[in-house]
mmCIF file with all atom_site columns, C-alpha atoms in Angstrom:
data_model
loop_
_atom_site.group_PDB
_atom_site.id
_atom_site.type_symbol
_atom_site.label_atom_id
_atom_site.label_alt_id
_atom_site.label_comp_id
_atom_site.label_asym_id
_atom_site.label_entity_id
_atom_site.label_seq_id
_atom_site.pdbx_PDB_ins_code
_atom_site.Cartn_x
_atom_site.Cartn_y
_atom_site.Cartn_z
_atom_site.occupancy
_atom_site.B_iso_or_equiv
_atom_site.pdbx_formal_charge
_atom_site.auth_seq_id
_atom_site.auth_comp_id
_atom_site.auth_asym_id
_atom_site.auth_atom_id
_atom_site.pdbx_PDB_model_num
ATOM 1   C CA . MET A 1 1   ? -0.016  0.040  0.037   1.00 84.00 ? 1   MET A CA 1
ATOM 2   C CA . SER A 1 2   ? 1.412   3.302  -1.103  1.00 86.00 ? 2   SER A CA 1
ATOM 3   C CA . TYR A 1 3   ? 2.051   6.285  1.323   1.00 88.00 ? 3   TYR A CA 1
ATOM 4   C CA . ARG A 1 4   ? -0.897  8.278  -0.243  1.00 90.00 ? 4   ARG A CA 1
ATOM 5   C CA . GLU A 1 5   ? -3.391  5.419  0.192   1.00 92.00 ? 5   GLU A CA 1
ATOM 6   C CA . LYS A 1 6   ? -2.315  5.046  3.867   1.00 93.00 ? 6   LYS A CA 1
ATOM 7   C CA . GLU A 1 7   ? -2.699  8.776  4.404   1.00 93.00 ? 7   GLU A CA 1
ATOM 8   C CA . ASN A 1 8   ? -6.170  8.759  2.980   1.00 95.00 ? 8   ASN A CA 1
ATOM 9   C CA . ILE A 1 9   ? -7.226  5.837  5.275   1.00 96.00 ? 9   ILE A CA 1
ATOM 10  C CA . ILE A 1 10  ? -5.779  7.731  8.226   1.00 95.00 ? 10  ILE A CA 1
ATOM 11  C CA . ASN A 1 11  ? -7.734  10.855 7.148   1.00 94.00 ? 11  ASN A CA 1
ATOM 12  C CA . ILE A 1 12  ? -11.051 8.924  7.085   1.00 95.00 ? 12  ILE A CA 1
ATOM 13  C CA . PHE A 1 13  ? -10.625 7.332  10.496  1.00 94.00 ? 13  PHE A CA 1
ATOM 14  C CA . SER A 1 14  ? -9.230  10.469 12.183  1.00 94.00 ? 14  SER A CA 1
ATOM 15  C CA . GLY A 1 15  ? -12.201 12.516 10.691  1.00 94.00 ? 15  GLY A CA 1
ATOM 16  C CA . LEU A 1 16  ? -14.685 9.973  11.895  1.00 95.00 ? 16  LEU A CA 1
ATOM 17  C CA . LEU A 1 17  ? -12.979 9.665  15.362  1.00 95.00 ? 17  LEU A CA 1
ATOM 18  C CA . ILE A 1 18  ? -12.552 13.396 16.068  1.00 95.00 ? 18  ILE A CA 1
ATOM 19  C CA . THR A 1 19  ? -16.068 14.150 14.843  1.00 94.00 ? 19  THR A CA 1
ATOM 20  C CA . ALA A 1 20  ? -17.615 11.287 16.900  1.00 95.00 ? 20  ALA A CA 1
ATOM 21  C CA . ILE A 1 21  ? -15.825 12.272 20.170  1.00 95.00 ? 21  ILE A CA 1
ATOM 22  C CA . PHE A 1 22  ? -16.480 15.988 19.604  1.00 95.00 ? 22  PHE A CA 1
ATOM 23  C CA . ALA A 1 23  ? -20.191 15.463 18.887  1.00 94.00 ? 23  ALA A CA 1
ATOM 24  C CA . TRP A 1 24  ? -20.634 13.102 21.892  1.00 95.00 ? 24  TRP A CA 1
ATOM 25  C CA . ALA A 1 25  ? -18.841 15.736 24.123  1.00 95.00 ? 25  ALA A CA 1
ATOM 26  C CA . VAL A 1 26  ? -21.190 18.477 22.766  1.00 93.00 ? 26  VAL A CA 1
ATOM 27  C CA . TYR A 1 27  ? -24.333 16.373 23.176  1.00 92.00 ? 27  TYR A CA 1
ATOM 28  C CA . GLN A 1 28  ? -23.583 15.472 26.670  1.00 94.00 ? 28  GLN A CA 1
ATOM 29  C CA . ARG A 1 29  ? -23.357 19.219 27.453  1.00 92.00 ? 29  ARG A CA 1
ATOM 30  C CA . HIS A 1 30  ? -26.699 19.669 25.757  1.00 90.00 ? 30  HIS A CA 1
ATOM 31  C CA . LEU A 1 31  ? -28.206 16.855 27.869  1.00 91.00 ? 31  LEU A CA 1
ATOM 32  C CA . ASP A 1 32  ? -26.786 18.343 30.995  1.00 91.00 ? 32  ASP A CA 1
ATOM 33  C CA . GLY A 1 33  ? -28.337 21.620 30.189  1.00 88.00 ? 33  GLY A CA 1
ATOM 34  C CA . ARG A 1 34  ? -25.005 23.545 29.957  1.00 88.00 ? 34  ARG A CA 1
ATOM 35  C CA . ILE A 1 35  ? -25.789 24.611 26.339  1.00 86.00 ? 35  ILE A CA 1
ATOM 36  C CA . ASP A 1 36  ? -28.970 24.858 24.368  1.00 85.00 ? 36  ASP A CA 1
ATOM 37  C CA . LEU A 1 37  ? -28.670 23.483 20.870  1.00 84.00 ? 37  LEU A CA 1
ATOM 38  C CA . THR A 1 38  ? -32.357 23.819 19.903  1.00 84.00 ? 38  THR A CA 1
ATOM 39  C CA . ASP A 1 39  ? -32.717 27.580 19.969  1.00 80.00 ? 39  ASP A CA 1
ATOM 40  C CA . ASP A 1 40  ? -29.355 29.245 20.707  1.00 82.00 ? 40  ASP A CA 1
ATOM 41  C CA . PHE A 1 41  ? -27.574 29.594 17.284  1.00 86.00 ? 41  PHE A CA 1
ATOM 42  C CA . GLN A 1 42  ? -24.749 31.544 18.841  1.00 89.00 ? 42  GLN A CA 1
ATOM 43  C CA . GLN A 1 43  ? -23.818 28.255 20.558  1.00 89.00 ? 43  GLN A CA 1
ATOM 44  C CA . TRP A 1 44  ? -23.694 26.474 17.222  1.00 89.00 ? 44  TRP A CA 1
ATOM 45  C CA . GLY A 1 45  ? -21.388 29.134 15.922  1.00 91.00 ? 45  GLY A CA 1
ATOM 46  C CA . ILE A 1 46  ? -19.090 28.773 18.894  1.00 92.00 ? 46  ILE A CA 1
ATOM 47  C CA . ILE A 1 47  ? -19.216 25.070 18.554  1.00 92.00 ? 47  ILE A CA 1
ATOM 48  C CA . PHE A 1 48  ? -18.365 25.065 14.898  1.00 92.00 ? 48  PHE A CA 1
ATOM 49  C CA . LEU A 1 49  ? -15.369 27.338 15.564  1.00 95.00 ? 49  LEU A CA 1
ATOM 50  C CA . ILE A 1 50  ? -14.176 25.249 18.427  1.00 95.00 ? 50  ILE A CA 1
ATOM 51  C CA . TYR A 1 51  ? -14.602 22.065 16.232  1.00 94.00 ? 51  TYR A CA 1
ATOM 52  C CA . ALA A 1 52  ? -12.371 23.537 13.542  1.00 94.00 ? 52  ALA A CA 1
ATOM 53  C CA . GLY A 1 53  ? -9.589  24.337 15.982  1.00 96.00 ? 53  GLY A CA 1
ATOM 54  C CA . VAL A 1 54  ? -9.834  20.996 17.867  1.00 95.00 ? 54  VAL A CA 1
ATOM 55  C CA . SER A 1 55  ? -9.883  19.167 14.372  1.00 94.00 ? 55  SER A CA 1
ATOM 56  C CA . VAL A 1 56  ? -6.836  20.903 13.193  1.00 95.00 ? 56  VAL A CA 1
ATOM 57  C CA . VAL A 1 57  ? -4.760  20.235 16.345  1.00 96.00 ? 57  VAL A CA 1
ATOM 58  C CA . ALA A 1 58  ? -6.033  16.597 16.629  1.00 94.00 ? 58  ALA A CA 1
ATOM 59  C CA . ARG A 1 59  ? -5.150  15.951 12.955  1.00 93.00 ? 59  ARG A CA 1
ATOM 60  C CA . ILE A 1 60  ? -1.639  17.451 13.271  1.00 94.00 ? 60  ILE A CA 1
ATOM 61  C CA . ILE A 1 61  ? -0.896  15.136 16.250  1.00 95.00 ? 61  ILE A CA 1
ATOM 62  C CA . ILE A 1 62  ? -2.452  12.089 14.400  1.00 94.00 ? 62  ILE A CA 1
ATOM 63  C CA . TYR A 1 63  ? -0.226  13.000 11.351  1.00 91.00 ? 63  TYR A CA 1
ATOM 64  C CA . ILE A 1 64  ? 2.935   13.088 13.461  1.00 93.00 ? 64  ILE A CA 1
ATOM 65  C CA . ILE A 1 65  ? 2.125   9.739  15.031  1.00 94.00 ? 65  ILE A CA 1
ATOM 66  C CA . PHE A 1 66  ? 1.235   8.216  11.643  1.00 92.00 ? 66  PHE A CA 1
ATOM 67  C CA . HIS A 1 67  ? 4.508   9.564  10.132  1.00 91.00 ? 67  HIS A CA 1
ATOM 68  C CA . ILE A 1 68  ? 6.593   8.245  12.866  1.00 91.00 ? 68  ILE A CA 1
ATOM 69  C CA . ILE A 1 69  ? 4.912   4.699  12.727  1.00 92.00 ? 69  ILE A CA 1
ATOM 70  C CA . ASN A 1 70  ? 5.173   4.798  8.883   1.00 90.00 ? 70  ASN A CA 1
ATOM 71  C CA . ALA A 1 71  ? 8.864   5.773  9.029   1.00 90.00 ? 71  ALA A CA 1
ATOM 72  C CA . ILE A 1 72  ? 9.578   2.937  11.513  1.00 91.00 ? 72  ILE A CA 1
ATOM 73  C CA . VAL A 1 73  ? 7.623   0.277  9.689   1.00 90.00 ? 73  VAL A CA 1
ATOM 74  C CA . THR A 1 74  ? 8.828   1.223  6.054   1.00 86.00 ? 74  THR A CA 1
ATOM 75  C CA . ARG A 1 75  ? 12.199  2.696  6.949   1.00 85.00 ? 75  ARG A CA 1
ATOM 76  C CA . GLU A 1 76  ? 11.418  5.624  4.607   1.00 79.00 ? 76  GLU A CA 1
ATOM 77  C CA . GLU A 1 77  ? 11.839  8.867  6.422   1.00 78.00 ? 77  GLU A CA 1
ATOM 78  C CA . ASP A 1 78  ? 10.820  11.277 3.509   1.00 79.00 ? 78  ASP A CA 1
ATOM 79  C CA . ILE A 1 79  ? 7.376   12.060 2.465   1.00 80.00 ? 79  ILE A CA 1
ATOM 80  C CA . PRO A 1 80  ? 6.915   11.339 -1.229  1.00 80.00 ? 80  PRO A CA 1
ATOM 81  C CA . GLN A 1 81  ? 6.633   14.460 -3.300  1.00 84.00 ? 81  GLN A CA 1
ATOM 82  C CA . GLU A 1 82  ? 3.313   15.160 -5.053  1.00 91.00 ? 82  GLU A CA 1
ATOM 83  C CA . ASP A 1 83  ? 3.550   14.613 -8.714  1.00 93.00 ? 83  ASP A CA 1
ATOM 84  C CA . GLU A 1 84  ? 1.250   15.222 -11.656 1.00 95.00 ? 84  GLU A CA 1
ATOM 85  C CA . ARG A 1 85  ? -0.753  12.027 -10.988 1.00 95.00 ? 85  ARG A CA 1
ATOM 86  C CA . ASP A 1 86  ? -1.198  12.914 -7.304  1.00 95.00 ? 86  ASP A CA 1
ATOM 87  C CA . LYS A 1 87  ? -2.468  16.291 -8.212  1.00 96.00 ? 87  LYS A CA 1
ATOM 88  C CA . LEU A 1 88  ? -4.881  14.945 -10.820 1.00 96.00 ? 88  LEU A CA 1
ATOM 89  C CA . ILE A 1 89  ? -6.251  12.354 -8.343  1.00 96.00 ? 89  ILE A CA 1
ATOM 90  C CA . LYS A 1 90  ? -6.665  15.088 -5.604  1.00 96.00 ? 90  LYS A CA 1
ATOM 91  C CA . LEU A 1 91  ? -8.410  17.367 -8.133  1.00 97.00 ? 91  LEU A CA 1
ATOM 92  C CA . LYS A 1 92  ? -10.963 14.656 -9.101  1.00 97.00 ? 92  LYS A CA 1
ATOM 93  C CA . ALA A 1 93  ? -11.505 13.783 -5.386  1.00 97.00 ? 93  ALA A CA 1
ATOM 94  C CA . THR A 1 94  ? -12.049 17.310 -4.448  1.00 97.00 ? 94  THR A CA 1
ATOM 95  C CA . ARG A 1 95  ? -14.774 17.645 -7.309  1.00 97.00 ? 95  ARG A CA 1
ATOM 96  C CA . ASN A 1 96  ? -16.540 14.497 -5.872  1.00 97.00 ? 96  ASN A CA 1
ATOM 97  C CA . SER A 1 97  ? -16.335 16.008 -2.360  1.00 97.00 ? 97  SER A CA 1
ATOM 98  C CA . HIS A 1 98  ? -17.891 19.263 -3.424  1.00 97.00 ? 98  HIS A CA 1
ATOM 99  C CA . TYR A 1 99  ? -20.634 17.505 -5.117  1.00 97.00 ? 99  TYR A CA 1
ATOM 100 C CA . THR A 1 100 ? -21.276 15.693 -1.928  1.00 97.00 ? 100 THR A CA 1
ATOM 101 C CA . PHE A 1 101 ? -21.246 18.706 0.135   1.00 96.00 ? 101 PHE A CA 1
ATOM 102 C CA . SER A 1 102 ? -23.483 20.597 -2.337  1.00 96.00 ? 102 SER A CA 1
ATOM 103 C CA . ILE A 1 103 ? -26.109 17.791 -2.073  1.00 96.00 ? 103 ILE A CA 1
ATOM 104 C CA . GLY A 1 104 ? -25.834 18.046 1.708   1.00 95.00 ? 104 GLY A CA 1
ATOM 105 C CA . PHE A 1 105 ? -26.335 21.790 1.543   1.00 94.00 ? 105 PHE A CA 1
ATOM 106 C CA . MET A 1 106 ? -29.446 21.416 -0.621  1.00 95.00 ? 106 MET A CA 1
ATOM 107 C CA . ALA A 1 107 ? -30.767 18.706 1.699   1.00 94.00 ? 107 ALA A CA 1
ATOM 108 C CA . ALA A 1 108 ? -30.428 21.100 4.659   1.00 93.00 ? 108 ALA A CA 1
ATOM 109 C CA . ILE A 1 109 ? -32.414 23.856 2.851   1.00 93.00 ? 109 ILE A CA 1
ATOM 110 C CA . ILE A 1 110 ? -34.947 21.286 1.837   1.00 94.00 ? 110 ILE A CA 1
ATOM 111 C CA . TYR A 1 111 ? -35.356 20.277 5.495   1.00 91.00 ? 111 TYR A CA 1
ATOM 112 C CA . LEU A 1 112 ? -35.882 23.972 6.448   1.00 91.00 ? 112 LEU A CA 1
ATOM 113 C CA . ALA A 1 113 ? -38.494 24.365 3.674   1.00 94.00 ? 113 ALA A CA 1
ATOM 114 C CA . LEU A 1 114 ? -40.342 21.362 4.822   1.00 94.00 ? 114 LEU A CA 1
ATOM 115 C CA . GLY A 1 115 ? -40.698 22.895 8.330   1.00 92.00 ? 115 GLY A CA 1
ATOM 116 C CA . PHE A 1 116 ? -38.074 20.876 10.249  1.00 92.00 ? 116 PHE A CA 1
ATOM 117 C CA . ALA A 1 117 ? -36.504 22.704 13.301  1.00 89.00 ? 117 ALA A CA 1
ATOM 118 C CA . PRO A 1 118 ? -33.702 25.088 12.211  1.00 88.00 ? 118 PRO A CA 1
ATOM 119 C CA . TYR A 1 119 ? -31.084 23.419 14.252  1.00 88.00 ? 119 TYR A CA 1
ATOM 120 C CA . THR A 1 120 ? -31.465 20.418 11.891  1.00 89.00 ? 120 THR A CA 1
ATOM 121 C CA . LEU A 1 121 ? -29.667 22.666 9.210   1.00 89.00 ? 121 LEU A CA 1
ATOM 122 C CA . PHE A 1 122 ? -26.534 22.574 11.390  1.00 89.00 ? 122 PHE A CA 1
ATOM 123 C CA . ILE A 1 123 ? -26.703 18.756 11.968  1.00 91.00 ? 123 ILE A CA 1
ATOM 124 C CA . VAL A 1 124 ? -27.107 18.085 8.148   1.00 93.00 ? 124 VAL A CA 1
ATOM 125 C CA . PHE A 1 125 ? -24.051 20.520 7.689   1.00 91.00 ? 125 PHE A CA 1
ATOM 126 C CA . VAL A 1 126 ? -22.038 18.414 9.891   1.00 91.00 ? 126 VAL A CA 1
ATOM 127 C CA . ILE A 1 127 ? -23.002 15.161 8.507   1.00 93.00 ? 127 ILE A CA 1
ATOM 128 C CA . SER A 1 128 ? -22.559 16.302 4.789   1.00 95.00 ? 128 SER A CA 1
ATOM 129 C CA . GLY A 1 129 ? -19.223 17.840 5.793   1.00 93.00 ? 129 GLY A CA 1
ATOM 130 C CA . LEU A 1 130 ? -18.103 14.567 7.195   1.00 94.00 ? 130 LEU A CA 1
ATOM 131 C CA . LEU A 1 131 ? -19.504 12.639 4.260   1.00 96.00 ? 131 LEU A CA 1
ATOM 132 C CA . SER A 1 132 ? -17.823 14.903 1.831   1.00 96.00 ? 132 SER A CA 1
ATOM 133 C CA . GLU A 1 133 ? -14.492 14.237 3.507   1.00 95.00 ? 133 GLU A CA 1
ATOM 134 C CA . ILE A 1 134 ? -15.026 10.594 3.485   1.00 96.00 ? 134 ILE A CA 1
ATOM 135 C CA . ILE A 1 135 ? -15.887 10.811 -0.250  1.00 97.00 ? 135 ILE A CA 1
ATOM 136 C CA . ASP A 1 136 ? -12.789 12.869 -0.909  1.00 97.00 ? 136 ASP A CA 1
ATOM 137 C CA . ASN A 1 137 ? -10.401 10.468 0.729   1.00 96.00 ? 137 ASN A CA 1
ATOM 138 C CA . GLY A 1 138 ? -12.375 7.439  -0.496  1.00 97.00 ? 138 GLY A CA 1
ATOM 139 C CA . SER A 1 139 ? -12.291 8.707  -4.086  1.00 97.00 ? 139 SER A CA 1
ATOM 140 C CA . GLN A 1 140 ? -8.567  9.229  -3.765  1.00 96.00 ? 140 GLN A CA 1
ATOM 141 C CA . ILE A 1 141 ? -8.012  5.592  -2.659  1.00 96.00 ? 141 ILE A CA 1
ATOM 142 C CA . TYR A 1 142 ? -10.236 4.462  -5.597  1.00 96.00 ? 142 TYR A CA 1
ATOM 143 C CA . TYR A 1 143 ? -8.320  6.368  -8.141  1.00 95.00 ? 143 TYR A CA 1
ATOM 144 C CA . TYR A 1 144 ? -4.977  5.162  -6.818  1.00 94.00 ? 144 TYR A CA 1
ATOM 145 C CA . ARG A 1 145 ? -6.152  1.620  -6.931  1.00 93.00 ? 145 ARG A CA 1
ATOM 146 C CA . LYS A 1 146 ? -8.337  1.535  -10.193 1.00 92.00 ? 146 LYS A CA 1
ATOM 147 C CA . GLY A 1 147 ? -6.409  4.270  -12.078 1.00 89.00 ? 147 GLY A CA 1
ATOM 148 C CA . VAL A 1 148 ? -7.207  7.576  -13.307 1.00 87.00 ? 148 VAL A CA 1
ATOM 149 C CA . MET B 2 1   ? 12.057  -0.564 -22.493 1.00 71.00 ? 1   MET B CA 1
ATOM 150 C CA . ARG B 2 2   ? 13.434  -0.346 -19.023 1.00 70.00 ? 2   ARG B CA 1
ATOM 151 C CA . PHE B 2 3   ? 14.955  -3.825 -19.371 1.00 72.00 ? 3   PHE B CA 1
ATOM 152 C CA . ASN B 2 4   ? 16.766  -2.703 -22.449 1.00 73.00 ? 4   ASN B CA 1
ATOM 153 C CA . ALA B 2 5   ? 18.217  0.364  -20.633 1.00 68.00 ? 5   ALA B CA 1
ATOM 154 C CA . ASN B 2 6   ? 20.568  -1.655 -18.271 1.00 72.00 ? 6   ASN B CA 1
ATOM 155 C CA . GLU B 2 7   ? 17.540  -3.199 -16.443 1.00 78.00 ? 7   GLU B CA 1
ATOM 156 C CA . LEU B 2 8   ? 16.704  0.254  -15.096 1.00 86.00 ? 8   LEU B CA 1
ATOM 157 C CA . THR B 2 9   ? 14.363  0.004  -11.946 1.00 90.00 ? 9   THR B CA 1
ATOM 158 C CA . GLN B 2 10  ? 11.069  1.869  -11.679 1.00 91.00 ? 10  GLN B CA 1
ATOM 159 C CA . GLN B 2 11  ? 12.527  4.021  -8.875  1.00 90.00 ? 11  GLN B CA 1
ATOM 160 C CA . GLU B 2 12  ? 15.550  5.003  -11.112 1.00 92.00 ? 12  GLU B CA 1
ATOM 161 C CA . LEU B 2 13  ? 13.262  6.011  -13.910 1.00 93.00 ? 13  LEU B CA 1
ATOM 162 C CA . ALA B 2 14  ? 10.951  7.808  -11.533 1.00 94.00 ? 14  ALA B CA 1
ATOM 163 C CA . ASN B 2 15  ? 13.820  9.861  -10.141 1.00 92.00 ? 15  ASN B CA 1
ATOM 164 C CA . ALA B 2 16  ? 15.209  10.612 -13.546 1.00 93.00 ? 16  ALA B CA 1
ATOM 165 C CA . VAL B 2 17  ? 11.804  12.018 -14.873 1.00 95.00 ? 17  VAL B CA 1
ATOM 166 C CA . GLY B 2 18  ? 10.698  13.620 -11.470 1.00 93.00 ? 18  GLY B CA 1
ATOM 167 C CA . VAL B 2 19  ? 7.635   11.576 -10.520 1.00 95.00 ? 19  VAL B CA 1
ATOM 168 C CA . SER B 2 20  ? 6.935   8.848  -7.778  1.00 92.00 ? 20  SER B CA 1
ATOM 169 C CA . ARG B 2 21  ? 7.708   5.177  -8.472  1.00 91.00 ? 21  ARG B CA 1
ATOM 170 C CA . GLN B 2 22  ? 3.888   4.507  -8.127  1.00 91.00 ? 22  GLN B CA 1
ATOM 171 C CA . THR B 2 23  ? 3.262   6.810  -11.160 1.00 94.00 ? 23  THR B CA 1
ATOM 172 C CA . ILE B 2 24  ? 5.676   4.740  -13.230 1.00 94.00 ? 24  ILE B CA 1
ATOM 173 C CA . VAL B 2 25  ? 3.937   1.488  -12.008 1.00 94.00 ? 25  VAL B CA 1
ATOM 174 C CA . ALA B 2 26  ? 0.531   3.159  -12.939 1.00 94.00 ? 26  ALA B CA 1
ATOM 175 C CA . ILE B 2 27  ? 1.899   4.011  -16.468 1.00 94.00 ? 27  ILE B CA 1
ATOM 176 C CA . GLU B 2 28  ? 3.174   0.541  -17.016 1.00 93.00 ? 28  GLU B CA 1
ATOM 177 C CA . LYS B 2 29  ? -0.106  -0.997 -15.983 1.00 92.00 ? 29  LYS B CA 1
ATOM 178 C CA . GLU B 2 30  ? -1.912  1.451  -18.177 1.00 89.00 ? 30  GLU B CA 1
ATOM 179 C CA . LYS B 2 31  ? -3.785  2.897  -15.360 1.00 91.00 ? 31  LYS B CA 1
ATOM 180 C CA . TYR B 2 32  ? -2.611  6.358  -15.950 1.00 93.00 ? 32  TYR B CA 1
ATOM 181 C CA . SER B 2 33  ? -2.130  8.342  -19.059 1.00 92.00 ? 33  SER B CA 1
ATOM 182 C CA . PRO B 2 34  ? 0.931   10.738 -18.340 1.00 94.00 ? 34  PRO B CA 1
ATOM 183 C CA . SER B 2 35  ? 0.838   14.294 -19.438 1.00 95.00 ? 35  SER B CA 1
ATOM 184 C CA . LEU B 2 36  ? 2.382   15.194 -22.781 1.00 94.00 ? 36  LEU B CA 1
ATOM 185 C CA . GLU B 2 37  ? 5.345   16.875 -20.734 1.00 95.00 ? 37  GLU B CA 1
ATOM 186 C CA . LEU B 2 38  ? 5.996   13.617 -18.708 1.00 96.00 ? 38  LEU B CA 1
ATOM 187 C CA . ALA B 2 39  ? 5.647   11.464 -21.929 1.00 95.00 ? 39  ALA B CA 1
ATOM 188 C CA . PHE B 2 40  ? 8.219   13.574 -23.559 1.00 95.00 ? 40  PHE B CA 1
ATOM 189 C CA . ARG B 2 41  ? 10.493  13.504 -20.553 1.00 95.00 ? 41  ARG B CA 1
ATOM 190 C CA . ILE B 2 42  ? 10.333  9.638  -20.460 1.00 95.00 ? 42  ILE B CA 1
ATOM 191 C CA . ALA B 2 43  ? 10.990  9.359  -24.294 1.00 94.00 ? 43  ALA B CA 1
ATOM 192 C CA . ASP B 2 44  ? 13.719  11.814 -23.911 1.00 94.00 ? 44  ASP B CA 1
ATOM 193 C CA . TYR B 2 45  ? 15.385  9.833  -21.081 1.00 93.00 ? 45  TYR B CA 1
ATOM 194 C CA . PHE B 2 46  ? 15.411  6.701  -23.344 1.00 92.00 ? 46  PHE B CA 1
ATOM 195 C CA . ASN B 2 47  ? 16.582  8.851  -26.254 1.00 92.00 ? 47  ASN B CA 1
ATOM 196 C CA . THR B 2 48  ? 13.717  7.591  -28.258 1.00 92.00 ? 48  THR B CA 1
ATOM 197 C CA . PRO B 2 49  ? 11.007  9.054  -30.305 1.00 93.00 ? 49  PRO B CA 1
ATOM 198 C CA . LEU B 2 50  ? 7.671   9.431  -28.398 1.00 92.00 ? 50  LEU B CA 1
ATOM 199 C CA . GLU B 2 51  ? 5.765   7.170  -30.515 1.00 90.00 ? 51  GLU B CA 1
ATOM 200 C CA . GLU B 2 52  ? 8.091   4.403  -29.774 1.00 90.00 ? 52  GLU B CA 1
ATOM 201 C CA . VAL B 2 53  ? 7.465   4.557  -26.016 1.00 89.00 ? 53  VAL B CA 1
ATOM 202 C CA . PHE B 2 54  ? 3.787   5.451  -26.029 1.00 89.00 ? 54  PHE B CA 1
ATOM 203 C CA . SER B 2 55  ? 0.912   4.517  -28.457 1.00 86.00 ? 55  SER B CA 1
ATOM 204 C CA . PHE B 2 56  ? -2.670  5.809  -28.560 1.00 82.00 ? 56  PHE B CA 1
ATOM 205 C CA . HIS B 2 57  ? -5.664  3.294  -28.624 1.00 78.00 ? 57  HIS B CA 1
ATOM 206 C CA . PRO B 2 58  ? -8.812  5.408  -29.014 1.00 76.00 ? 58  PRO B CA 1
ATOM 207 C CA . ASP B 2 59  ? -10.943 2.247  -28.723 1.00 68.00 ? 59  ASP B CA 1
ATOM 208 C CA . GLU B 2 60  ? -9.831  1.630  -25.058 1.00 61.00 ? 60  GLU B CA 1
ATOM 209 C CA . GLU B 2 61  ? -10.823 5.133  -23.945 1.00 55.00 ? 61  GLU B CA 1
#
């Protein structure tokens, strides 16, 4: 398995793990009554900003651990440079990811139009954001395996 | 063609033309069509005309 494929698998699992832990922590606070996610949209804004920060820091730590383990196992210390094939694969994967997020965005708007509670908009955003990331990394693995 | 060039390894060819070994593997397995620039660089490395290294099969597209 190439470095890029491993990197994408790590991305999928770290994205799922970070989002799951963060969502669980936020939901516990909601259940405890410390935050109100049903009406207070300012809380959603704060949560999204904290999530962005936590996600970046957690990913950096996961990347460092991944790189160390990969270097020990493969005995290759250098990260392979991105070439034209990597760039083309990334471009196609990003296109698929954007399609997914656009569908999620439309789904959120449709939910609102159908009269669902406004906070469902944020939940659909989180789910479509996570799905688009999985599609991005999954597409890259697919193109690396099947060809582009 | 690599074998005719002193059994050149995929890694050596990759280093010479500035791509990863995986890209050379993908080109050899016909899983990736290189850009014109890379195709010329590979042909140039073997000192061979482009059409002797690569061929175009529109039916397979």
